[in-house]
mmCIF file of C-alpha atoms in Angstrom:
data_model
loop_
_atom_site.group_PDB
_atom_site.id
_atom_site.type_symbol
_atom_site.label_atom_id
_atom_site.label_comp_id
_atom_site.label_asym_id
_atom_site.label_seq_id
_atom_site.Cartn_x
_atom_site.Cartn_y
_atom_site.Cartn_z
ATOM 1 C CA MET A 289 14.053 -3.028 44.544
ATOM 2 C CA PHE A 290 16.470 -0.254 43.582
ATOM 3 C CA ALA A 291 18.146 -2.577 41.100
ATOM 4 C CA CYS A 292 14.779 -3.293 39.438
ATOM 5 C CA LEU A 293 14.009 0.422 39.154
ATOM 6 C CA LEU A 294 17.454 1.040 37.700
ATOM 7 C CA ALA A 295 16.901 -1.709 35.126
ATOM 8 C CA VAL A 296 13.558 -0.218 34.113
ATOM 9 C CA ALA A 297 15.097 3.255 33.823
ATOM 10 C CA SER A 298 17.969 1.877 31.777
ATOM 11 C CA SER A 299 15.567 0.045 29.465
ATOM 12 C CA ALA A 300 13.525 3.208 28.965
ATOM 13 C CA ALA A 301 16.679 5.156 28.210
ATOM 14 C CA VAL A 302 17.552 2.907 25.291
ATOM 15 C CA ALA A 303 14.009 2.646 23.916
ATOM 16 C CA ARG A 304 14.096 2.952 20.141
ATOM 17 C CA GLU A 305 12.637 5.821 18.197
ATOM 18 C CA TYR A 306 12.069 5.289 14.507
ATOM 19 C CA ALA A 307 12.037 7.577 11.536
ATOM 20 C CA TYR A 308 9.360 6.364 9.134
ATOM 21 C CA SER A 309 8.583 6.220 5.470
ATOM 22 C CA ASP A 310 4.847 5.836 4.952
ATOM 23 C CA ALA A 311 4.836 3.451 2.004
ATOM 24 C CA HIS A 312 1.079 3.624 1.435
ATOM 25 C CA LEU A 313 -0.905 6.853 1.767
ATOM 26 C CA HIS A 314 -3.911 8.159 -0.167
ATOM 27 C CA TYR A 315 -4.086 11.945 -0.345
ATOM 28 C CA VAL A 316 -7.811 11.838 -1.159
ATOM 29 C CA ASP A 317 -10.723 9.637 -0.128
ATOM 30 C CA PHE A 318 -13.299 7.799 -2.246
ATOM 31 C CA PHE A 319 -15.034 11.122 -2.953
ATOM 32 C CA GLN A 320 -11.716 12.692 -4.060
ATOM 33 C CA GLU A 321 -11.729 14.949 -0.990
ATOM 34 C CA THR A 322 -8.803 15.611 1.333
ATOM 35 C CA ALA A 323 -7.989 17.214 4.656
ATOM 36 C CA GLY A 324 -5.217 19.019 2.793
ATOM 37 C CA MET A 325 -1.465 19.295 2.650
ATOM 38 C CA PRO A 326 -1.017 21.501 5.779
ATOM 39 C CA LYS A 327 -2.589 18.796 7.966
ATOM 40 C CA LEU A 328 -0.537 16.093 6.279
ATOM 41 C CA LEU A 329 2.685 18.038 6.830
ATOM 42 C CA LYS A 330 1.754 18.624 10.480
ATOM 43 C CA ALA A 331 1.105 14.916 11.056
ATOM 44 C CA MET A 332 4.418 14.028 9.435
ATOM 45 C CA ALA A 333 6.368 16.533 11.556
ATOM 46 C CA GLU A 334 4.749 15.372 14.789
ATOM 47 C CA ASN A 335 5.429 11.679 14.162
ATOM 48 C CA ARG A 336 8.929 11.499 12.622
ATOM 49 C CA ILE A 337 7.503 10.572 9.205
ATOM 50 C CA GLU A 338 10.266 11.661 6.853
ATOM 51 C CA HIS A 339 8.948 10.305 3.558
ATOM 52 C CA VAL A 340 5.515 9.535 2.131
ATOM 53 C CA MET A 341 4.287 7.547 -0.833
ATOM 54 C CA ILE A 342 1.420 9.805 -1.903
ATOM 55 C CA SER A 343 -1.292 8.656 -4.296
ATOM 56 C CA GLY A 344 -4.875 9.384 -5.142
ATOM 57 C CA VAL A 345 -7.744 6.890 -5.149
ATOM 58 C CA PRO A 346 -8.376 5.448 -8.624
ATOM 59 C CA VAL A 347 -12.150 5.284 -8.224
ATOM 60 C CA ALA A 348 -14.833 7.724 -7.117
ATOM 61 C CA LYS A 349 -17.923 6.602 -5.237
ATOM 62 C CA LYS A 350 -21.183 7.747 -6.800
ATOM 63 C CA TRP A 351 -23.886 9.463 -4.760
ATOM 64 C CA HIS A 352 -26.758 7.841 -6.587
ATOM 65 C CA GLU A 353 -29.923 9.686 -7.496
ATOM 66 C CA ASP A 354 -31.964 7.190 -5.438
ATOM 67 C CA GLU A 355 -29.883 7.587 -2.255
ATOM 68 C CA PRO A 356 -31.227 10.238 0.173
ATOM 69 C CA LYS A 357 -28.012 10.379 2.240
ATOM 70 C CA ARG A 358 -24.507 10.859 0.920
ATOM 71 C CA PRO A 359 -22.462 7.745 1.727
ATOM 72 C CA ARG A 360 -19.346 8.162 3.873
ATOM 73 C CA TYR A 361 -17.395 5.270 2.342
ATOM 74 C CA TYR A 362 -17.517 3.122 -0.768
ATOM 75 C CA ALA A 363 -19.392 0.430 1.179
ATOM 76 C CA GLY A 364 -21.954 2.886 2.543
ATOM 77 C CA ASP A 365 -24.632 1.854 0.045
ATOM 78 C CA ASP A 366 -25.100 -0.146 -3.157
ATOM 79 C CA ALA A 367 -24.268 2.679 -5.591
ATOM 80 C CA ASP A 368 -21.335 1.955 -7.844
ATOM 81 C CA ALA A 369 -17.873 3.488 -8.109
ATOM 82 C CA TYR A 370 -16.210 4.523 -11.360
ATOM 83 C CA TRP A 371 -12.620 4.987 -12.550
ATOM 84 C CA TYR A 372 -11.493 8.559 -11.931
ATOM 85 C CA SER A 373 -8.349 9.847 -13.682
ATOM 86 C CA ALA A 374 -8.431 13.353 -12.186
ATOM 87 C CA THR A 375 -7.237 11.889 -8.884
ATOM 88 C CA ASP A 376 -3.672 12.146 -10.214
ATOM 89 C CA VAL A 377 -4.136 15.802 -11.128
ATOM 90 C CA ILE A 378 -5.164 16.515 -7.523
ATOM 91 C CA VAL A 379 -2.029 14.804 -6.215
ATOM 92 C CA ALA A 380 0.227 16.490 -8.769
ATOM 93 C CA ALA A 381 -1.165 19.934 -7.892
ATOM 94 C CA ALA A 382 -0.723 19.389 -4.153
ATOM 95 C CA VAL A 383 2.887 18.229 -4.461
ATOM 96 C CA SER A 384 3.882 20.732 -7.127
ATOM 97 C CA LYS A 385 2.793 23.682 -4.965
ATOM 98 C CA LEU A 386 5.221 22.723 -2.213
ATOM 99 C CA PRO A 387 8.607 24.412 -1.898
ATOM 100 C CA ALA A 388 11.481 22.241 -3.106
ATOM 101 C CA GLU A 389 12.662 21.375 0.422
ATOM 102 C CA GLN A 390 9.264 19.923 1.343
ATOM 103 C CA ARG A 391 8.650 18.331 -2.045
ATOM 104 C CA GLN A 392 11.593 15.951 -1.646
ATOM 105 C CA HIS A 393 9.752 14.176 1.173
ATOM 106 C CA PHE A 394 6.879 13.145 -1.125
ATOM 107 C CA HIS A 395 6.955 10.319 -3.648
ATOM 108 C CA PRO A 396 3.890 10.486 -5.943
ATOM 109 C CA PHE A 397 2.462 7.293 -7.450
ATOM 110 C CA LEU A 398 0.133 7.345 -10.484
ATOM 111 C CA SER A 399 -3.162 5.527 -9.927
ATOM 112 C CA GLY A 400 -5.925 7.184 -11.979
ATOM 113 C CA PHE A 401 -6.502 4.652 -14.731
ATOM 114 C CA ASN A 402 -8.760 1.710 -15.540
ATOM 115 C CA PRO A 403 -6.749 -1.535 -15.154
ATOM 116 C CA ASN A 404 -9.076 -3.248 -17.652
ATOM 117 C CA ASP A 405 -8.343 -0.789 -20.459
ATOM 118 C CA LYS A 406 -5.483 -1.580 -22.843
ATOM 119 C CA ASN A 407 -5.286 2.168 -23.532
ATOM 120 C CA SER A 408 -4.182 2.782 -19.934
ATOM 121 C CA ASP A 409 -0.471 2.437 -20.630
ATOM 122 C CA ALA A 410 -0.808 5.270 -23.166
ATOM 123 C CA HIS A 411 -2.613 7.358 -20.546
ATOM 124 C CA ILE A 412 0.168 6.697 -18.029
ATOM 125 C CA GLN A 413 2.774 7.729 -20.591
ATOM 126 C CA ARG A 414 0.861 10.973 -21.178
ATOM 127 C CA MET A 415 0.898 11.681 -17.459
ATOM 128 C CA LEU A 416 4.632 10.991 -17.297
ATOM 129 C CA ASP A 417 5.130 13.454 -20.150
ATOM 130 C CA LEU A 418 2.811 16.093 -18.666
ATOM 131 C CA TYR A 419 4.591 16.038 -15.295
ATOM 132 C CA PRO A 420 8.216 15.194 -16.100
ATOM 133 C CA GLY A 421 10.163 13.952 -13.105
ATOM 134 C CA LEU A 422 7.167 13.950 -10.749
ATOM 135 C CA TRP A 423 5.904 10.363 -10.717
ATOM 136 C CA GLN A 424 7.978 7.801 -8.824
ATOM 137 C CA GLY A 425 5.706 4.771 -9.007
ATOM 138 C CA ILE A 426 2.402 3.315 -10.194
ATOM 139 C CA GLY A 427 -0.399 2.420 -7.820
ATOM 140 C CA GLU A 428 -2.177 1.586 -5.710
ATOM 141 C CA VAL A 429 -3.776 -0.357 -8.554
ATOM 142 C CA PHE A 430 -7.147 -1.780 -7.517
ATOM 143 C CA THR A 431 -7.632 -5.278 -8.920
ATOM 144 C CA ARG A 432 -9.280 -7.861 -6.631
ATOM 145 C CA HIS A 433 -10.525 -5.675 -3.771
ATOM 146 C CA ASP A 434 -13.375 -7.199 -1.773
ATOM 147 C CA ASP A 435 -16.786 -5.575 -2.241
ATOM 148 C CA LEU A 436 -15.225 -2.627 -4.055
ATOM 149 C CA THR A 437 -14.581 -4.972 -6.984
ATOM 150 C CA ALA A 438 -18.277 -5.779 -7.239
ATOM 151 C CA LEU A 439 -19.276 -2.124 -6.838
ATOM 152 C CA THR A 440 -16.920 -0.742 -9.491
ATOM 153 C CA SER A 441 -18.452 -0.247 -12.930
ATOM 154 C CA GLY A 442 -17.185 -2.542 -15.668
ATOM 155 C CA ASP A 443 -15.379 -5.864 -15.730
ATOM 156 C CA THR A 444 -13.560 -7.371 -12.774
ATOM 157 C CA PRO A 445 -9.956 -6.162 -12.934
ATOM 158 C CA ARG A 446 -7.180 -8.759 -12.653
ATOM 159 C CA ALA A 447 -3.494 -8.225 -12.004
ATOM 160 C CA ASN A 448 -2.660 -10.623 -14.857
ATOM 161 C CA ASN A 449 -4.800 -9.213 -17.662
ATOM 162 C CA GLU A 450 -3.492 -7.791 -20.948
ATOM 163 C CA ALA A 451 -3.982 -4.162 -19.951
ATOM 164 C CA MET A 452 -1.850 -4.594 -16.838
ATOM 165 C CA THR A 453 0.779 -6.523 -18.813
ATOM 166 C CA ARG A 454 1.298 -3.421 -20.954
ATOM 167 C CA ILE A 455 1.605 -1.314 -17.804
ATOM 168 C CA TYR A 456 4.241 -3.625 -16.283
ATOM 169 C CA HIS A 457 6.376 -3.227 -19.417
ATOM 170 C CA LEU A 458 5.999 0.547 -19.198
ATOM 171 C CA ALA A 459 6.892 0.471 -15.492
ATOM 172 C CA ALA A 460 10.080 -1.479 -16.166
ATOM 173 C CA GLU A 461 11.078 0.877 -18.989
ATOM 174 C CA ASN A 462 10.669 3.869 -16.654
ATOM 175 C CA ASP A 463 12.139 2.199 -13.548
ATOM 176 C CA LEU A 464 8.838 2.626 -11.653
ATOM 177 C CA PRO A 465 7.672 0.232 -8.911
ATOM 178 C CA VAL A 466 4.051 -0.967 -9.097
ATOM 179 C CA MET A 467 1.845 -1.282 -6.000
ATOM 180 C CA LEU A 468 -0.971 -3.788 -6.504
ATOM 181 C CA HIS A 469 -4.014 -4.536 -4.389
ATOM 182 C CA SER A 470 -4.755 -8.087 -5.466
ATOM 183 C CA ASN A 471 -6.594 -10.215 -2.921
ATOM 184 C CA ILE A 472 -5.151 -13.672 -2.438
ATOM 185 C CA THR A 473 -8.605 -15.174 -1.909
ATOM 186 C CA SER A 474 -12.296 -14.367 -1.450
ATOM 187 C CA LYS A 475 -14.208 -13.831 1.761
ATOM 188 C CA ARG A 476 -15.094 -17.518 2.105
ATOM 189 C CA GLU A 477 -12.563 -19.669 0.259
ATOM 190 C CA LYS A 478 -9.949 -21.053 2.644
ATOM 191 C CA ASN A 479 -7.359 -21.421 -0.105
ATOM 192 C CA PRO A 480 -5.290 -19.030 -2.258
ATOM 193 C CA LEU A 481 -8.050 -18.771 -4.858
ATOM 194 C CA TYR A 482 -6.657 -15.764 -6.743
ATOM 195 C CA LEU A 483 -2.939 -16.301 -6.158
ATOM 196 C CA ALA A 484 -2.209 -16.945 -9.837
ATOM 197 C CA GLU A 485 -3.382 -13.421 -10.676
ATOM 198 C CA ILE A 486 -0.453 -11.884 -8.775
ATOM 199 C CA GLU A 487 2.062 -14.704 -9.245
ATOM 200 C CA GLU A 488 1.869 -14.723 -13.041
ATOM 201 C CA PRO A 489 3.031 -11.076 -13.374
ATOM 202 C CA LEU A 490 5.805 -11.677 -10.838
ATOM 203 C CA ARG A 491 7.077 -14.575 -12.924
ATOM 204 C CA ASN A 492 6.608 -12.940 -16.336
ATOM 205 C CA HIS A 493 7.997 -9.496 -15.442
ATOM 206 C CA PRO A 494 11.205 -10.065 -13.459
ATOM 207 C CA HIS A 495 12.438 -6.566 -14.267
ATOM 208 C CA THR A 496 9.378 -4.902 -12.702
ATOM 209 C CA ARG A 497 9.388 -4.265 -8.939
ATOM 210 C CA PHE A 498 6.052 -5.195 -7.343
ATOM 211 C CA ILE A 499 4.750 -3.982 -3.987
ATOM 212 C CA TRP A 500 1.966 -6.331 -2.897
ATOM 213 C CA ALA A 501 -0.459 -4.278 -0.810
ATOM 214 C CA HIS A 502 -1.236 -6.074 2.453
ATOM 215 C CA ALA A 503 0.160 -9.314 0.943
ATOM 216 C CA GLY A 504 -3.250 -9.968 -0.592
ATOM 217 C CA THR A 505 -5.215 -9.714 2.657
ATOM 218 C CA SER A 506 -7.969 -7.325 3.698
ATOM 219 C CA MET A 507 -10.143 -6.451 6.668
ATOM 220 C CA GLU A 508 -13.194 -7.785 4.850
ATOM 221 C CA ILE A 509 -11.557 -11.192 4.375
ATOM 222 C CA HIS A 510 -10.667 -11.236 8.086
ATOM 223 C CA ARG A 511 -14.225 -10.457 9.125
ATOM 224 C CA HIS A 512 -15.201 -13.770 7.584
ATOM 225 C CA GLN A 513 -12.067 -15.892 7.998
ATOM 226 C CA THR A 514 -10.158 -14.251 10.900
ATOM 227 C CA GLN A 515 -6.769 -15.521 9.730
ATOM 228 C CA LEU A 516 -5.520 -17.242 6.573
ATOM 229 C CA THR A 517 -3.434 -20.208 7.690
ATOM 230 C CA PHE A 518 -1.880 -20.580 4.240
ATOM 231 C CA LEU A 519 -0.634 -16.981 4.059
ATOM 232 C CA LEU A 520 2.728 -17.394 5.796
ATOM 233 C CA PRO A 521 3.910 -20.473 3.854
ATOM 234 C CA THR A 522 2.655 -18.974 0.587
ATOM 235 C CA LEU A 523 4.411 -15.695 1.241
ATOM 236 C CA THR A 524 7.614 -17.498 2.215
ATOM 237 C CA ARG A 525 7.635 -19.433 -1.039
ATOM 238 C CA MET A 526 6.922 -16.344 -3.098
ATOM 239 C CA LEU A 527 9.680 -14.294 -1.479
ATOM 240 C CA GLU A 528 12.073 -17.165 -2.148
ATOM 241 C CA SER A 529 10.974 -17.415 -5.776
ATOM 242 C CA TYR A 530 10.569 -13.762 -6.813
ATOM 243 C CA PRO A 531 13.269 -11.233 -5.909
ATOM 244 C CA ASN A 532 11.071 -8.524 -7.489
ATOM 245 C CA LEU A 533 8.377 -8.969 -4.807
ATOM 246 C CA PHE A 534 8.079 -6.501 -1.911
ATOM 247 C CA ILE A 535 5.456 -6.505 0.830
ATOM 248 C CA ASP A 536 3.452 -3.532 2.114
ATOM 249 C CA LEU A 537 2.550 -4.355 5.731
ATOM 250 C CA SER A 538 -0.198 -1.756 6.054
ATOM 251 C CA TRP A 539 -3.823 -2.006 7.139
ATOM 252 C CA SER A 540 -4.702 -5.681 7.506
ATOM 253 C CA LEU A 541 -1.382 -7.417 8.232
ATOM 254 C CA LEU A 542 -0.575 -6.014 11.678
ATOM 255 C CA THR A 543 -3.345 -8.039 13.267
ATOM 256 C CA PRO A 544 -3.961 -10.936 13.188
ATOM 257 C CA TYR A 545 -0.583 -11.725 11.573
ATOM 258 C CA LEU A 546 2.354 -9.683 12.885
ATOM 259 C CA LEU A 547 0.879 -9.381 16.392
ATOM 260 C CA ASP A 548 -1.148 -11.928 18.366
ATOM 261 C CA GLU A 549 -4.300 -11.250 20.380
ATOM 262 C CA ALA A 550 -2.252 -9.878 23.273
ATOM 263 C CA GLY A 551 -0.305 -7.537 21.011
ATOM 264 C CA LYS A 552 2.852 -9.653 21.164
ATOM 265 C CA PRO A 553 4.922 -10.097 17.979
ATOM 266 C CA ARG A 554 4.604 -13.530 16.411
ATOM 267 C CA ASP A 555 7.931 -15.362 16.156
ATOM 268 C CA GLU A 556 7.210 -16.898 12.743
ATOM 269 C CA TRP A 557 6.615 -13.461 11.193
ATOM 270 C CA LEU A 558 9.678 -11.988 12.865
ATOM 271 C CA LYS A 559 11.746 -14.789 11.375
ATOM 272 C CA LEU A 560 10.296 -14.159 7.912
ATOM 273 C CA VAL A 561 11.131 -10.448 8.024
ATOM 274 C CA GLU A 562 14.624 -11.195 9.377
ATOM 275 C CA ARG A 563 15.163 -13.657 6.547
ATOM 276 C CA PHE A 564 14.128 -11.053 3.943
ATOM 277 C CA PRO A 565 15.120 -7.800 5.680
ATOM 278 C CA GLU A 566 14.915 -5.589 2.582
ATOM 279 C CA ARG A 567 11.552 -6.772 1.264
ATOM 280 C CA PHE A 568 9.074 -5.354 3.807
ATOM 281 C CA MET A 569 7.822 -1.809 4.401
ATOM 282 C CA VAL A 570 5.229 -0.162 6.641
ATOM 283 C CA GLY A 571 2.381 2.088 5.591
ATOM 284 C CA SER A 572 -0.640 3.776 7.118
ATOM 285 C CA ASP A 573 -3.105 3.345 4.215
ATOM 286 C CA VAL A 574 -4.969 6.417 5.452
ATOM 287 C CA VAL A 575 -7.495 7.785 2.985
ATOM 288 C CA GLY A 576 -7.722 11.565 2.715
ATOM 289 C CA ARG A 577 -7.616 12.215 6.491
ATOM 290 C CA PHE A 578 -4.377 12.442 8.438
ATOM 291 C CA ASN A 579 -5.349 12.734 12.113
ATOM 292 C CA LYS A 580 -4.569 9.039 12.685
ATOM 293 C CA LEU A 581 -1.441 8.913 10.542
ATOM 294 C CA GLY A 582 0.974 8.762 13.477
ATOM 295 C CA LYS A 583 -1.117 6.222 15.352
ATOM 296 C CA GLU A 584 -1.181 3.881 12.368
ATOM 297 C CA LEU A 585 2.585 3.923 11.891
ATOM 298 C CA HIS A 586 3.442 3.796 15.597
ATOM 299 C CA SER A 587 1.233 0.713 15.909
ATOM 300 C CA PHE A 588 4.048 -1.197 14.205
ATOM 301 C CA ASP A 589 6.531 -0.288 16.956
ATOM 302 C CA PRO A 590 6.036 -3.462 19.062
ATOM 303 C CA PHE A 591 6.835 -5.584 16.020
ATOM 304 C CA LEU A 592 9.748 -3.381 14.976
ATOM 305 C CA ASP A 593 11.150 -3.446 18.529
ATOM 306 C CA ALA A 594 11.300 -7.246 18.400
ATOM 307 C CA LEU A 595 13.455 -7.186 15.244
ATOM 308 C CA PRO A 596 17.197 -6.563 15.183
ATOM 309 C CA GLU A 597 17.580 -2.798 15.204
ATOM 310 C CA ASP A 598 19.180 -2.554 11.761
ATOM 311 C CA VAL A 599 16.363 -4.612 10.241
ATOM 312 C CA ALA A 600 13.705 -2.594 12.072
ATOM 313 C CA ARG A 601 15.042 0.671 10.697
ATOM 314 C CA LYS A 602 15.032 -0.731 7.182
ATOM 315 C CA VAL A 603 11.398 -1.798 7.508
ATOM 316 C CA ALA A 604 10.359 1.482 9.135
ATOM 317 C CA ARG A 605 12.039 3.800 6.653
ATOM 318 C CA ASP A 606 14.756 2.646 4.275
ATOM 319 C CA ASN A 607 13.196 -0.211 2.298
ATOM 320 C CA PHE A 608 10.560 2.007 0.745
ATOM 321 C CA LEU A 609 13.168 4.538 -0.368
ATOM 322 C CA ALA A 610 15.300 1.755 -1.845
ATOM 323 C CA ILE A 611 12.506 0.607 -4.170
ATOM 324 C CA LEU A 612 12.062 4.035 -5.787
ATOM 325 C CA PRO A 613 13.550 4.872 -9.198
ATOM 326 C CA ARG A 614 17.336 5.043 -9.219
ATOM 327 C CA SER A 615 17.142 8.654 -10.415
ATOM 328 C CA VAL A 616 15.369 9.559 -7.133
ATOM 329 C CA ALA A 617 17.872 7.653 -4.994
ATOM 330 C CA MET A 618 20.749 9.551 -6.594
ATOM 331 C CA GLU A 619 19.268 12.999 -5.857
#
């Protein structure tokens, strides 16, 4: 009995603690509102979150004249959403007001542009010029995105359209990674219906680093399909084929993919991450509120604990930092 207690105590003594980079955080919500930087800084300090990818939300949800109650989320009613460029100004102001010591922990990504507009690369260049040295990436770019796609005014955005092609060239020229939300399929098709929309840019822009948000999955897809059986083999092939592809594990990948119904890590996903140890990163995908920031990142701990420790620490913190512009890495 004593030996068992000693073993438990010894195991607890060597339990891992991770420092995190949150590779996917929205400073504002779909109404461009935020809990504010003090609460974000507090959540980071309390949860060993050393670095944050900080972005706005590229659309704003309309409170329509015919709706008596203000919606709480983009899916709250049938009113549309519209592209909202001022989201980047909000992010820039919040980061720029920080003292230099705090500012180095934030990595702003530009997102406030219409991915269907071939003028958007010029807008992005203007923002780079207006805030020299601030922006460290582009995204999260909303292309295929469940019901939000249908609710957003204008044409359906695609990751492989001409407007985005111009942006990928600009990203490569400025050494900026691009985070894309591009669903791999629809809510009902049990096949990779939209895979070509993300695979074509990966193939045509080898000098652009792509972060695929949630590997093309979403909670809305899972409500209808539970789990995509083709996701793991598709992802394996893509990681083999495209060294410029990186995977954001946030939001909809933890379950039902990384962990099973009992919360146990799935061996096939552990093997994939071990095979490509520098290509995965964790994120919270919180939207404007930061009270659950620590909970979201710590939820990855069972999966991280099942990886070799050096790989786990890369996924938890280092891989996100490694994808940033070289000028940032050298600071």
